[in-house]
Amino acid sequence: MTLPLEDRIDAIREQFPAVSRTGYYNTGTIGPLPKNVLLRHQEREREFHFGGPLDRSINEALAAEFKAVRGKLARTVHAAPECIAFVENTTAGINSALLSRSWEPGEEVITTDAEHPAVRMPLAYLAHRYGVVVRQVPSADPAAMPAAVEEMARGRARAVVMSHVSFSSGGAFPVAAICRVAREQGLLSVIDGAQSVGAIEVDVPAIDPDYYAFPGYKWVLGPQGTAALYASPRTAQTMPYRIASRAVAERLADGGFRLHPDARRFEGTGTTALHDFVTLGDSLDYLAGLGHDNVLRRIGGLRGRFVAGLIQSSWAELITPAEAAYAAGLISFRVRGREAGAVRDELGRRGMTVRTVPGDAIRASFHIYNTPAKWTRCWPSFIVSRRSDGPAAASDGPRKRRHSRPDPGGLGAVVILARRTVAVAPAARRSELAFRGTTAPPKETDAPRPGPLLPPDHPRDRRARGSRVRSGQGSGAVARRPGPLGSCHMGNN
């Protein structure tokens, strides 16, 4: 089946030069700006600073563009513009939601066992400062989570705080059902949408949380430092934990002030980076021009093909739920017998950007600019397998001489091509053979050719791994911060 936007893929990839040169599978951490969006951002900055930061006409035009971004963000999550606040990142939005209410010792907050520090650290702060008790719902079976939340809500629970999509497992949680339980039990509901908005369909009013925070610099391809906080009309009388000029609707004669009667009361200072938010609006326009449904279906199609290949392989352990109902844009998996850090580093040397996540796992994420043909050529031989949706296509022409060899990893269809040049099939056939590949690095890079990644039970690989351990390499260690919730993995989503 042809992926959406395949007829426009060359033009799309031209907008992302770095992605076109390498295999970038880490949009879940940071999404690159489209080239034309970046050029307009630079032009806008020059106009502002060269024309004079206090020039009235320049500032009025910038203010008008900035005002329009609120509506663009609102349309992305099917919300009303007055429910959207501009914030610095997802963590800032979650802090606004949690710190804008009072807490008593012994009150409980329900979360999951698969949260990013954007959730874990604010909860650790509540536990440390106010004596709040944090309880965790197991996330291994998403279908069972609403009932587990309902059971925990019978105690002193006051809030449910969790991700829509787990940054580590890549699984989507049934947040609409969980928020319904929260409303029925009188609990505050706060959702981290860092890995959902822009990757899957998100209708926030249908989910109906009290708060839903999401970034602009991941799946919607905006600049860092941009994010949004959806605040339900139920929060319209909430006093924010901080007061800054953008939260104020009117300054009173007696020195007091009146806050905005909507989500804007949670916004920050008047020195908010307007240019960055306007650029976020440009990125949203770019994605809208491709078609919202096209973007989401392409991300889902790429993910589905990759997951199918992992399921068929004998070397991979899939962590992300395979069911479509619990799928998003992230795929987390382990390579049996290998440390995730070592696999990540080897892929990096081959021009492939992925990241590690807790649980000694690899996480890959796909966006519109990724192609099956690209990962077919670039993923090393132990991370490919024959296509999962039917017999391999017939040969469509002469190919370079190839050598087969025993397959200790049990992949069966892995082929090692002759040393010098990779024979690349025409684009249509590369799309069909989505998981056949070679040990050769991508042609676009001038990196030296690495040696083959050997199966974990190969004698020479065992010796190499022993050498790396003795030299302190390949440990995959990450910085961890101890706290009331135990060690907390630090890093971007």
CSV table of C-alpha atoms in Angstrom, one decimal:
chain,number,residue,atom,x,y,z
A,1,MET,CA,0.0,0.0,0.0
A,2,THR,CA,1.4,3.4,-0.9
A,3,LEU,CA,2.0,5.8,2.0
A,4,PRO,CA,0.2,9.2,2.0
A,5,LEU,CA,2.3,12.1,0.6
A,6,GLU,CA,4.5,9.7,-1.4
A,7,ASP,CA,3.9,11.8,-4.5
A,8,ARG,CA,5.3,14.8,-2.7
A,9,ILE,CA,8.1,13.1,-0.7
A,10,ASP,CA,11.0,14.7,-2.7
A,11,ALA,CA,9.7,18.2,-2.0
A,12,ILE,CA,9.1,17.4,1.6
A,13,ARG,CA,12.6,16.0,2.2
A,14,GLU,CA,14.1,19.1,0.5
A,15,GLN,CA,12.6,21.1,3.4
A,16,PHE,CA,14.7,19.1,5.9
A,17,PRO,CA,18.3,19.0,4.6
A,18,ALA,CA,19.8,17.3,7.7
A,19,VAL,CA,17.1,14.6,7.6
A,20,SER,CA,17.7,14.1,3.9
A,21,ARG,CA,21.4,13.5,4.5
A,22,THR,CA,21.1,11.2,7.4
A,23,GLY,CA,18.6,8.8,8.9
A,24,TYR,CA,16.8,10.9,11.6
A,25,TYR,CA,14.5,8.8,13.8
A,26,ASN,CA,14.3,11.1,16.8
A,27,THR,CA,11.4,13.5,16.2
A,28,GLY,CA,10.1,12.5,19.6
A,29,THR,CA,13.0,14.5,21.1
A,30,ILE,CA,13.2,17.5,18.7
A,31,GLY,CA,11.6,18.0,15.3
A,32,PRO,CA,13.6,20.0,12.8
A,33,LEU,CA,12.2,23.2,11.4
A,34,PRO,CA,11.2,23.1,7.7
A,35,LYS,CA,13.7,25.1,5.6
A,36,ASN,CA,11.3,27.7,4.4
A,37,VAL,CA,10.0,28.2,7.9
A,38,LEU,CA,13.5,28.7,9.2
A,39,LEU,CA,14.3,31.2,6.4
A,40,ARG,CA,11.2,33.2,7.2
A,41,HIS,CA,12.1,33.2,10.9
A,42,GLN,CA,15.5,34.6,10.2
A,43,GLU,CA,14.0,37.3,7.9
A,44,ARG,CA,11.5,38.3,10.5
A,45,GLU,CA,14.3,38.6,13.1
A,46,ARG,CA,16.3,40.8,10.8
A,47,GLU,CA,13.3,43.0,10.1
A,48,PHE,CA,12.7,43.4,13.8
A,49,HIS,CA,16.3,44.2,14.9
A,50,PHE,CA,17.5,46.1,11.8
A,51,GLY,CA,14.2,48.1,11.6
A,52,GLY,CA,14.3,48.9,15.3
A,53,PRO,CA,12.8,46.8,18.1
A,54,LEU,CA,10.4,49.7,19.0
A,55,ASP,CA,9.3,50.5,15.5
A,56,ARG,CA,5.5,50.7,15.8
A,57,SER,CA,4.6,49.2,12.4
A,58,ILE,CA,7.0,46.3,12.9
A,59,ASN,CA,5.6,45.5,16.3
A,60,GLU,CA,2.0,45.8,15.3
A,61,ALA,CA,2.6,43.3,12.4
A,62,LEU,CA,4.4,40.9,14.8
A,63,ALA,CA,1.6,41.2,17.4
A,64,ALA,CA,-1.0,40.4,14.8
A,65,GLU,CA,0.9,37.3,13.7
A,66,PHE,CA,1.4,36.3,17.3
A,67,LYS,CA,-2.3,36.6,18.1
A,68,ALA,CA,-3.1,34.3,15.1
A,69,VAL,CA,-1.0,31.5,16.6
A,70,ARG,CA,-3.4,30.9,19.4
A,71,GLY,CA,-6.1,29.9,16.9
A,72,LYS,CA,-3.7,27.7,15.0
A,73,LEU,CA,-2.8,25.8,18.1
A,74,ALA,CA,-6.4,25.5,19.1
A,75,ARG,CA,-7.4,24.0,15.8
A,76,THR,CA,-4.6,21.5,16.1
A,77,VAL,CA,-6.3,20.0,19.2
A,78,HIS,CA,-9.9,20.9,18.2
A,79,ALA,CA,-10.2,23.4,21.1
A,80,ALA,CA,-11.4,26.9,21.5
A,81,PRO,CA,-8.7,29.6,21.3
A,82,GLU,CA,-9.6,31.0,24.7
A,83,CYS,CA,-8.6,27.6,26.2
A,84,ILE,CA,-5.0,27.9,25.0
A,85,ALA,CA,-2.2,29.5,26.9
A,86,PHE,CA,1.3,30.0,25.6
A,87,VAL,CA,4.0,28.4,27.9
A,88,GLU,CA,7.7,27.6,27.6
A,89,ASN,CA,7.5,23.8,27.4
A,90,THR,CA,5.4,20.9,28.5
A,91,THR,CA,7.0,20.9,32.0
A,92,ALA,CA,6.1,24.5,32.5
A,93,GLY,CA,2.5,23.7,31.6
A,94,ILE,CA,2.3,20.8,34.1
A,95,ASN,CA,3.8,23.0,36.8
A,96,SER,CA,1.2,25.7,36.2
A,97,ALA,CA,-1.6,23.1,36.5
A,98,LEU,CA,-0.2,21.5,39.7
A,99,LEU,CA,1.1,24.5,41.6
A,100,SER,CA,-2.0,26.6,41.0
A,101,ARG,CA,-4.0,24.7,43.6
A,102,SER,CA,-3.4,24.1,47.3
A,103,TRP,CA,-2.1,20.8,48.7
A,104,GLU,CA,-2.3,19.2,52.1
A,105,PRO,CA,0.0,16.5,53.6
A,106,GLY,CA,-1.3,13.0,52.8
A,107,GLU,CA,-3.3,13.9,49.8
A,108,GLU,CA,-2.6,11.6,46.9
A,109,VAL,CA,-1.8,12.0,43.2
A,110,ILE,CA,-2.2,9.2,40.8
A,111,THR,CA,0.3,8.7,37.9
A,112,THR,CA,1.8,5.8,35.9
A,113,ASP,CA,5.0,3.9,36.1
A,114,ALA,CA,6.1,5.1,32.7
A,115,GLU,CA,6.4,8.9,33.1
A,116,HIS,CA,8.9,11.4,31.8
A,117,PRO,CA,10.6,13.8,34.3
A,118,ALA,CA,8.2,16.4,33.0
A,119,VAL,CA,5.7,14.6,35.2
A,120,ARG,CA,7.9,12.9,37.7
A,121,MET,CA,9.8,16.0,38.8
A,122,PRO,CA,6.8,18.2,39.6
A,123,LEU,CA,5.2,15.3,41.5
A,124,ALA,CA,8.5,14.8,43.4
A,125,TYR,CA,8.4,18.5,44.3
A,126,LEU,CA,4.8,18.2,45.6
A,127,ALA,CA,5.9,15.2,47.7
A,128,HIS,CA,8.9,17.1,49.1
A,129,ARG,CA,7.3,20.4,49.8
A,130,TYR,CA,3.7,19.5,50.8
A,131,GLY,CA,3.9,15.8,51.8
A,132,VAL,CA,1.8,14.7,48.9
A,133,VAL,CA,1.7,10.9,48.3
A,134,VAL,CA,2.4,9.7,44.8
A,135,ARG,CA,0.8,6.5,43.6
A,136,GLN,CA,1.6,4.7,40.4
A,137,VAL,CA,-0.8,2.8,38.1
A,138,PRO,CA,0.9,-0.1,36.1
A,139,SER,CA,1.0,0.8,32.4
A,140,ALA,CA,1.8,-2.6,30.9
A,141,ASP,CA,-1.8,-3.2,30.1
A,142,PRO,CA,-3.4,0.1,28.9
A,143,ALA,CA,-6.9,-1.4,28.8
A,144,ALA,CA,-6.7,-2.0,32.6
A,145,MET,CA,-5.6,1.5,33.5
A,146,PRO,CA,-9.0,3.2,33.9
A,147,ALA,CA,-10.2,0.6,36.4
A,148,ALA,CA,-6.9,0.8,38.3
A,149,VAL,CA,-7.3,4.6,38.5
A,150,GLU,CA,-10.9,4.3,39.7
A,151,GLU,CA,-9.7,1.9,42.5
A,152,MET,CA,-7.0,4.3,43.7
A,153,ALA,CA,-9.4,7.3,43.5
A,154,ARG,CA,-11.3,5.9,46.5
A,155,GLY,CA,-8.7,7.0,49.0
A,156,ARG,CA,-7.4,10.5,49.4
A,157,ALA,CA,-6.6,11.0,45.8
A,158,ARG,CA,-6.9,14.6,44.5
A,159,ALA,CA,-5.4,14.5,41.0
A,160,VAL,CA,-4.5,12.2,38.1
A,161,VAL,CA,-1.3,13.3,36.3
A,162,MET,CA,0.0,11.3,33.3
A,163,SER,CA,1.1,11.2,29.7
A,164,HIS,CA,-1.1,10.6,26.8
A,165,VAL,CA,1.7,8.7,25.1
A,166,SER,CA,4.6,7.2,27.2
A,167,PHE,CA,8.0,8.6,26.2
A,168,SER,CA,9.6,5.3,27.2
A,169,SER,CA,7.2,2.5,26.0
A,170,GLY,CA,5.7,4.5,23.1
A,171,GLY,CA,2.3,3.3,24.1
A,172,ALA,CA,-0.8,5.5,24.0
A,173,PHE,CA,-2.9,5.4,27.1
A,174,PRO,CA,-6.7,5.6,27.3
A,175,VAL,CA,-6.7,9.1,28.6
A,176,ALA,CA,-10.3,9.9,27.7
A,177,ALA,CA,-11.6,7.0,29.9
A,178,ILE,CA,-9.2,8.0,32.7
A,179,CYS,CA,-10.3,11.6,32.6
A,180,ARG,CA,-13.9,10.5,32.8
A,181,VAL,CA,-13.1,8.6,35.9
A,182,ALA,CA,-11.3,11.7,37.3
A,183,ARG,CA,-14.4,13.9,36.7
A,184,GLU,CA,-16.7,11.4,38.3
A,185,GLN,CA,-14.5,11.1,41.3
A,186,GLY,CA,-13.9,14.9,41.6
A,187,LEU,CA,-10.2,14.6,40.7
A,188,LEU,CA,-8.0,17.2,38.9
A,189,SER,CA,-6.8,15.8,35.6
A,190,VAL,CA,-3.5,16.9,34.0
A,191,ILE,CA,-2.2,15.3,30.8
A,192,ASP,CA,1.2,15.5,29.3
A,193,GLY,CA,0.8,15.6,25.5
A,194,ALA,CA,4.4,15.8,24.5
A,195,GLN,CA,4.4,12.6,22.4
A,196,SER,CA,0.8,12.8,21.1
A,197,VAL,CA,0.0,16.2,19.5
A,198,GLY,CA,1.2,16.1,15.9
A,199,ALA,CA,1.7,12.4,15.9
A,200,ILE,CA,-1.8,11.1,16.4
A,201,GLU,CA,-5.3,12.6,16.3
A,202,VAL,CA,-5.9,14.6,19.5
A,203,ASP,CA,-9.3,16.0,20.3
A,204,VAL,CA,-8.7,17.6,23.7
A,205,PRO,CA,-12.3,18.7,24.4
A,206,ALA,CA,-13.4,15.0,23.7
A,207,ILE,CA,-10.8,13.8,26.2
A,208,ASP,CA,-12.0,16.6,28.6
A,209,PRO,CA,-9.1,17.0,31.0
A,210,ASP,CA,-8.7,20.0,33.2
A,211,TYR,CA,-5.3,20.7,31.7
A,212,TYR,CA,-3.4,19.3,28.7
A,213,ALA,CA,0.1,20.5,28.0
A,214,PHE,CA,2.0,19.9,24.7
A,215,PRO,CA,5.2,21.2,23.1
A,216,GLY,CA,5.7,23.0,19.8
A,217,TYR,CA,9.2,21.7,19.1
A,218,LYS,CA,8.5,18.0,18.6
A,219,TRP,CA,5.9,16.6,16.3
A,220,VAL,CA,4.6,20.0,15.0
A,221,LEU,CA,8.1,21.0,14.0
A,222,GLY,CA,8.3,24.4,15.7
A,223,PRO,CA,11.2,26.1,17.6
A,224,GLN,CA,12.4,25.1,21.1
A,225,GLY,CA,10.9,27.2,23.9
A,226,THR,CA,7.4,27.0,22.5
A,227,ALA,CA,4.5,25.1,23.9
A,228,ALA,CA,0.8,25.3,24.8
A,229,LEU,CA,-1.3,24.6,27.8
A,230,TYR,CA,-5.0,23.8,27.3
A,231,ALA,CA,-7.0,24.9,30.3
A,232,SER,CA,-10.6,23.7,30.5
A,233,PRO,CA,-13.3,26.4,31.2
A,234,ARG,CA,-13.6,24.6,34.6
A,235,THR,CA,-10.3,26.3,35.5
A,236,ALA,CA,-11.4,29.9,34.6
A,237,GLN,CA,-11.5,31.0,38.3
A,238,THR,CA,-8.2,29.3,39.3
A,239,MET,CA,-5.6,31.7,40.7
A,240,PRO,CA,-2.3,30.9,38.9
A,241,TYR,CA,0.8,30.1,41.0
A,242,ARG,CA,2.6,33.1,39.3
A,243,ILE,CA,1.5,36.4,38.1
A,244,ALA,CA,3.1,38.0,35.0
A,245,SER,CA,2.1,40.7,32.6
A,246,ARG,CA,0.6,38.4,29.9
A,247,ALA,CA,-1.8,37.0,32.5
A,248,VAL,CA,-3.3,40.4,33.3
A,249,ALA,CA,-6.3,41.7,31.4
A,250,GLU,CA,-6.5,45.0,33.2
A,251,ARG,CA,-4.5,47.0,35.7
A,252,LEU,CA,-6.6,48.8,38.2
A,253,ALA,CA,-6.3,52.3,39.6
A,254,ASP,CA,-5.5,51.1,43.1
A,255,GLY,CA,-2.5,49.1,41.9
A,256,GLY,CA,-4.4,45.9,41.6
A,257,PHE,CA,-5.2,43.9,38.5
A,258,ARG,CA,-7.8,41.8,36.8
A,259,LEU,CA,-6.7,38.4,35.3
A,260,HIS,CA,-7.9,37.2,32.0
A,261,PRO,CA,-11.1,35.1,32.4
A,262,ASP,CA,-9.6,32.2,30.4
A,263,ALA,CA,-6.4,30.2,29.8
A,264,ARG,CA,-4.4,33.3,29.3
A,265,ARG,CA,-4.2,33.8,33.1
A,266,PHE,CA,-1.6,31.0,33.1
A,267,GLU,CA,0.7,32.8,30.7
A,268,GLY,CA,4.1,34.4,31.5
A,269,THR,CA,6.0,37.6,31.1
A,270,GLY,CA,5.7,40.2,28.4
A,271,THR,CA,9.1,39.2,27.1
A,272,THR,CA,7.8,35.9,25.7
A,273,ALA,CA,9.7,35.1,22.5
A,274,LEU,CA,7.0,36.3,20.1
A,275,HIS,CA,9.2,35.5,17.1
A,276,ASP,CA,9.5,31.9,18.1
A,277,PHE,CA,5.8,31.5,18.6
A,278,VAL,CA,5.1,33.1,15.2
A,279,THR,CA,7.5,30.6,13.7
A,280,LEU,CA,5.6,27.8,15.4
A,281,GLY,CA,2.5,29.2,13.6
A,282,ASP,CA,4.4,29.0,10.3
A,283,SER,CA,5.3,25.3,11.0
A,284,LEU,CA,1.6,24.6,11.7
A,285,ASP,CA,0.7,26.2,8.4
A,286,TYR,CA,3.2,24.0,6.6
A,287,LEU,CA,1.8,20.9,8.1
A,288,ALA,CA,-1.8,22.1,7.4
A,289,GLY,CA,-0.8,22.6,3.8
A,290,LEU,CA,0.2,18.9,3.5
A,291,GLY,CA,-3.2,17.9,5.0
A,292,HIS,CA,-3.6,17.1,8.7
A,293,ASP,CA,-5.0,13.6,7.9
A,294,ASN,CA,-2.2,12.9,5.4
A,295,VAL,CA,0.5,13.7,8.0
A,296,LEU,CA,-1.0,11.5,10.7
A,297,ARG,CA,-1.7,8.6,8.3
A,298,ARG,CA,1.9,8.8,7.0
A,299,ILE,CA,3.3,8.7,10.5
A,300,GLY,CA,1.1,5.8,11.3
A,301,GLY,CA,1.9,3.9,8.1
A,302,LEU,CA,5.7,4.3,8.7
A,303,ARG,CA,5.3,3.1,12.3
A,304,GLY,CA,3.2,0.2,11.3
A,305,ARG,CA,5.7,-1.1,8.7
A,306,PHE,CA,8.6,-0.8,11.2
A,307,VAL,CA,6.7,-2.6,14.0
A,308,ALA,CA,5.7,-5.4,11.6
A,309,GLY,CA,9.3,-6.0,10.8
A,310,LEU,CA,10.3,-6.0,14.5
A,311,ILE,CA,7.5,-8.5,15.3
A,312,GLN,CA,8.8,-10.8,12.6
A,313,SER,CA,12.4,-10.7,13.6
A,314,SER,CA,14.0,-13.1,16.1
A,315,TRP,CA,16.4,-10.6,17.6
A,316,ALA,CA,14.0,-7.8,18.7
A,317,GLU,CA,11.8,-7.5,21.8
A,318,LEU,CA,9.0,-5.0,21.0
A,319,ILE,CA,8.1,-2.9,24.0
A,320,THR,CA,5.5,-0.6,22.3
A,321,PRO,CA,2.0,-2.1,22.2
A,322,ALA,CA,1.4,-3.5,18.7
A,323,GLU,CA,-2.4,-2.8,18.8
A,324,ALA,CA,-3.5,0.2,16.8
A,325,ALA,CA,-5.6,1.5,19.6
A,326,TYR,CA,-2.5,2.1,21.7
A,327,ALA,CA,-0.2,3.2,19.0
A,328,ALA,CA,1.4,6.6,18.4
A,329,GLY,CA,4.6,7.7,16.6
A,330,LEU,CA,7.2,6.1,18.9
A,331,ILE,CA,8.5,2.6,18.7
A,332,SER,CA,10.5,1.2,21.6
A,333,PHE,CA,12.3,-2.1,21.5
A,334,ARG,CA,15.3,-4.1,22.8
A,335,VAL,CA,18.0,-5.9,20.9
A,336,ARG,CA,18.4,-9.2,22.6
A,337,GLY,CA,21.9,-9.7,24.0
A,338,ARG,CA,23.0,-6.1,23.4
A,339,GLU,CA,23.1,-2.9,25.4
A,340,ALA,CA,20.9,-0.2,24.1
A,341,GLY,CA,23.6,2.4,24.4
A,342,ALA,CA,26.0,0.4,22.3
A,343,VAL,CA,23.3,-0.2,19.6
A,344,ARG,CA,22.5,3.5,19.6
A,345,ASP,CA,26.2,4.5,19.2
A,346,GLU,CA,26.7,2.0,16.3
A,347,LEU,CA,23.6,3.2,14.5
A,348,GLY,CA,24.9,6.8,15.0
A,349,ARG,CA,28.2,5.8,13.3
A,350,ARG,CA,26.1,4.6,10.4
A,351,GLY,CA,24.2,7.9,10.1
A,352,MET,CA,21.1,6.8,12.0
A,353,THR,CA,19.8,9.0,14.9
A,354,VAL,CA,17.8,7.2,17.5
A,355,ARG,CA,17.8,7.5,21.3
A,356,THR,CA,17.7,5.2,24.3
A,357,VAL,CA,15.0,5.1,27.0
A,358,PRO,CA,14.8,3.6,30.4
A,359,GLY,CA,14.7,-0.2,30.4
A,360,ASP,CA,17.8,-0.5,28.3
A,361,ALA,CA,15.7,0.1,25.1
A,362,ILE,CA,16.0,1.8,21.8
A,363,ARG,CA,13.4,4.3,20.7
A,364,ALA,CA,12.8,5.3,17.1
A,365,SER,CA,10.2,7.9,15.9
A,366,PHE,CA,9.0,8.5,12.4
A,367,HIS,CA,7.7,11.7,10.7
A,368,ILE,CA,6.6,12.8,7.2
A,369,TYR,CA,10.2,13.1,6.0
A,370,ASN,CA,11.2,9.5,6.8
A,371,THR,CA,10.9,6.8,4.0
A,372,PRO,CA,10.9,3.0,4.0
A,373,ALA,CA,13.6,3.1,1.3
A,374,LYS,CA,15.9,5.1,3.6
A,375,TRP,CA,15.8,2.7,6.5
A,376,THR,CA,15.9,-0.2,4.1
A,377,ARG,CA,19.4,0.9,3.0
A,378,CYS,CA,20.7,2.3,6.2
A,379,TRP,CA,19.6,0.0,9.1
A,380,PRO,CA,22.3,-2.7,9.6
A,381,SER,CA,21.7,-6.3,8.7
A,382,PHE,CA,20.6,-7.4,12.2
A,383,ILE,CA,17.9,-4.8,12.3
A,384,VAL,CA,16.1,-5.8,9.1
A,385,SER,CA,14.0,-8.7,8.0
A,386,ARG,CA,11.9,-9.7,5.0
A,387,ARG,CA,8.8,-7.8,4.4
A,388,SER,CA,5.9,-8.8,6.7
A,389,ASP,CA,2.9,-8.3,4.4
A,390,GLY,CA,3.5,-10.9,1.6
A,391,PRO,CA,6.2,-12.6,-0.5
A,392,ALA,CA,9.2,-10.7,-1.6
A,393,ALA,CA,8.9,-8.9,-4.9
A,394,ALA,CA,10.4,-10.5,-8.0
A,395,SER,CA,13.8,-9.2,-9.2
A,396,ASP,CA,13.4,-6.2,-11.4
A,397,GLY,CA,16.8,-6.1,-13.0
A,398,PRO,CA,20.4,-7.1,-12.6
A,399,ARG,CA,22.0,-6.5,-9.2
A,400,LYS,CA,25.5,-6.4,-7.9
A,401,ARG,CA,27.1,-9.7,-7.0
A,402,ARG,CA,26.0,-10.7,-3.6
A,403,HIS,CA,27.3,-13.2,-1.1
A,404,SER,CA,25.0,-15.1,1.3
A,405,ARG,CA,26.3,-16.5,4.6
A,406,PRO,CA,24.9,-18.4,7.5
A,407,ASP,CA,22.5,-16.4,9.6
A,408,PRO,CA,23.2,-17.1,13.3
A,409,GLY,CA,20.5,-14.6,14.3
A,410,GLY,CA,17.8,-16.5,12.5
A,411,LEU,CA,16.7,-13.7,10.2
A,412,GLY,CA,16.5,-15.9,7.2
A,413,ALA,CA,16.2,-13.1,4.6
A,414,VAL,CA,19.2,-11.0,5.5
A,415,VAL,CA,21.5,-10.4,2.5
A,416,ILE,CA,25.1,-9.1,2.7
A,417,LEU,CA,25.9,-7.3,-0.6
A,418,ALA,CA,29.3,-7.1,-2.2
A,419,ARG,CA,31.8,-4.8,-0.5
A,420,ARG,CA,32.0,-1.9,-2.8
A,421,THR,CA,28.6,-0.6,-3.9
A,422,VAL,CA,25.1,-1.1,-2.6
A,423,ALA,CA,22.7,-2.1,-5.3
A,424,VAL,CA,19.6,-0.1,-4.6
A,425,ALA,CA,16.3,-1.2,-6.1
A,426,PRO,CA,14.0,1.3,-7.8
A,427,ALA,CA,11.9,3.4,-5.3
A,428,ALA,CA,8.7,1.5,-5.7
A,429,ARG,CA,10.4,-1.8,-5.0
A,430,ARG,CA,12.4,-0.4,-2.1
A,431,SER,CA,9.0,0.6,-0.6
A,432,GLU,CA,7.8,-2.9,-0.9
A,433,LEU,CA,10.9,-4.5,0.5
A,434,ALA,CA,10.6,-2.4,3.7
A,435,PHE,CA,12.9,-4.5,5.9
A,436,ARG,CA,15.6,-5.8,3.6
A,437,GLY,CA,18.9,-4.0,4.0
A,438,THR,CA,22.6,-4.1,4.0
A,439,THR,CA,25.5,-3.3,6.3
A,440,ALA,CA,26.6,-0.4,4.1
A,441,PRO,CA,26.2,3.1,5.4
A,442,PRO,CA,24.0,5.6,3.5
A,443,LYS,CA,25.5,6.9,0.3
A,444,GLU,CA,24.8,10.5,1.4
A,445,THR,CA,27.5,10.4,4.0
A,446,ASP,CA,31.3,10.2,3.7
A,447,ALA,CA,31.7,8.3,6.9
A,448,PRO,CA,34.1,5.4,6.9
A,449,ARG,CA,32.5,2.0,6.4
A,450,PRO,CA,32.0,0.3,9.8
A,451,GLY,CA,32.4,-3.4,10.3
A,452,PRO,CA,29.3,-5.5,10.4
A,453,LEU,CA,27.1,-5.6,13.4
A,454,LEU,CA,27.3,-9.3,14.4
A,455,PRO,CA,24.5,-11.3,16.1
A,456,PRO,CA,24.8,-11.3,19.9
A,457,ASP,CA,25.9,-15.0,20.0
A,458,HIS,CA,28.8,-14.5,17.5
A,459,PRO,CA,32.2,-15.3,19.1
A,460,ARG,CA,33.9,-12.2,17.7
A,461,ASP,CA,31.1,-10.0,18.9
A,462,ARG,CA,31.4,-11.4,22.4
A,463,ARG,CA,35.1,-10.5,22.5
A,464,ALA,CA,34.4,-7.0,21.2
A,465,ARG,CA,31.7,-6.4,23.8
A,466,GLY,CA,34.1,-7.6,26.5
A,467,SER,CA,36.7,-5.1,25.3
A,468,ARG,CA,34.1,-2.3,25.4
A,469,VAL,CA,33.1,-3.1,29.0
A,470,ARG,CA,36.7,-3.2,30.2
A,471,SER,CA,37.3,0.2,28.5
A,472,GLY,CA,34.2,1.7,30.0
A,473,GLN,CA,32.4,2.1,26.6
A,474,GLY,CA,29.0,1.0,25.6
A,475,SER,CA,27.5,1.2,29.1
A,476,GLY,CA,24.5,3.3,28.0
A,477,ALA,CA,24.7,5.1,31.4
A,478,VAL,CA,22.5,8.1,31.9
A,479,ALA,CA,22.4,10.8,34.5
A,480,ARG,CA,19.9,10.1,37.3
A,481,ARG,CA,18.6,12.4,40.0
A,482,PRO,CA,17.5,10.8,43.3
A,483,GLY,CA,14.4,12.1,44.9
A,484,PRO,CA,11.2,11.2,46.7
A,485,LEU,CA,10.1,9.1,43.8
A,486,GLY,CA,13.5,7.3,43.5
A,487,SER,CA,15.9,7.7,40.6
A,488,CYS,CA,14.6,9.9,37.8
A,489,HIS,CA,15.8,9.5,34.3
A,490,MET,CA,16.8,12.9,33.1
A,491,GLY,CA,16.6,14.2,29.5
A,492,ASN,CA,14.4,15.4,26.7
A,493,ASN,CA,11.2,13.5,25.9
